Amino acid sequence: NRLGLDAEVVVNGNNVSITIPINYWGPGASPEVIQKFNEGISAAWSGAFGPYTVKTTVVPGNANQVSIPAGDGRANVTGGNNGSWPAGNPGWVAAHEAGHLMGLRDRYKDNKEGISVPDKGYEGNIMGKWGMPPSAQDIRDIISSPQNRVRQMPRCYPRISH
């Protein structure tokens, strides 16, 4: 978007809508791979997370640039909105990397053997351990991230007639 922000977040009470614009490019950016990544992101980041009901959609756009090399390899995001996600990765990896596009940081450290060890308290979290889901804290962090354009909708209360 023209503000240079990486995701649009609309908050209406506990209902949260997240739109992530991504421009995929590179030799591995086939329609099938793009669909796999978009579906992985949407599936992981949509649903009930604590008090939040979240709907996440990926749309074409230039705010986030993701190169898709052919083959396998480790995915990454640098600078908040530039990624390299090899085509051989599953959709869950795209979902983890999309967390970075929304302002979240890794919650693991690689040990000397190259094994990723989750930070304490993040053993069951998408940003800390392979295959895990997002949490309500992730949604709170996305809502509060200056990296995103967040719009809080006014609360509407039902009119009570006497």
XYZ file of C-alpha atoms in Angstrom, residues 24-117:
94
model
C 5.176 -13.384 -5.503
C 7.867 -13.675 -8.143
C 10.731 -15.921 -9.217
C 11.298 -19.224 -10.984
C 9.261 -21.225 -8.456
C 6.251 -18.879 -8.467
C 3.848 -21.188 -10.281
C 0.084 -20.774 -9.749
C 0.105 -24.042 -7.744
C 2.858 -22.883 -5.365
C 1.251 -19.470 -4.893
C -2.074 -21.164 -4.117
C -0.357 -23.526 -1.638
C 1.278 -20.600 0.172
C -1.867 -18.437 0.203
C -4.028 -21.299 1.466
C -1.438 -22.138 4.146
C -1.447 -18.528 5.359
C -5.233 -18.200 5.318
C -5.789 -21.565 7.048
C -3.255 -20.930 9.814
C -4.221 -17.318 10.536
C -8.030 -17.733 10.344
C -10.153 -19.127 13.142
C -10.645 -18.717 16.873
C -7.627 -17.584 18.902
C -8.602 -16.989 22.516
C -11.248 -14.247 22.449
C -10.549 -13.370 18.795
C -12.316 -14.629 15.687
C -9.922 -13.966 12.813
C -10.318 -14.064 9.029
C -7.072 -13.696 7.074
C -6.896 -13.154 3.332
C -3.893 -12.863 1.010
C -4.347 -10.533 -1.962
C -2.031 -9.485 -4.801
C -0.155 -6.321 -3.896
C 3.260 -4.720 -3.681
C 3.552 -4.073 0.075
C 5.295 -7.436 0.551
C 7.716 -8.876 -1.985
C 8.312 -12.637 -1.869
C 10.797 -14.346 -4.155
C 10.039 -18.017 -4.753
C 13.172 -19.901 -5.800
C 12.638 -23.357 -7.284
C 13.360 -26.326 -5.015
C 13.825 -26.624 -1.280
C 15.619 -24.522 1.315
C 15.077 -22.382 4.353
C 12.579 -19.546 3.996
C 13.125 -16.096 5.459
C 11.819 -12.546 5.668
C 14.154 -9.563 5.852
C 13.372 -5.904 6.416
C 9.832 -6.716 7.503
C 8.405 -7.160 4.016
C 10.884 -8.956 1.727
C 10.939 -12.726 1.695
C 12.495 -15.714 0.005
C 10.275 -18.786 0.299
C 11.547 -21.774 -1.723
C 8.776 -23.499 -3.690
C 9.321 -26.892 -2.029
C 8.225 -25.629 1.377
C 4.762 -26.534 2.705
C 2.031 -23.965 3.282
C 2.775 -23.921 7.037
C 6.185 -22.361 6.330
C 4.487 -19.560 4.374
C 2.151 -19.076 7.357
C 5.113 -18.759 9.749
C 6.855 -16.323 7.395
C 3.612 -14.337 7.005
C 3.812 -13.808 10.768
C 6.951 -11.761 10.067
C 5.116 -9.798 7.360
C 2.601 -8.875 10.086
C 5.277 -7.699 12.529
C 5.953 -10.841 14.569
C 9.453 -12.083 15.337
C 10.887 -15.561 15.596
C 10.384 -17.142 18.979
C 13.141 -19.754 18.644
C 16.918 -19.928 18.522
C 19.028 -22.314 16.451
C 21.453 -24.278 18.625
C 25.028 -25.268 17.631
C 23.700 -28.308 15.780
C 21.349 -26.125 13.734
C 18.240 -27.392 15.531
C 15.557 -24.770 16.217
C 14.690 -24.648 19.927
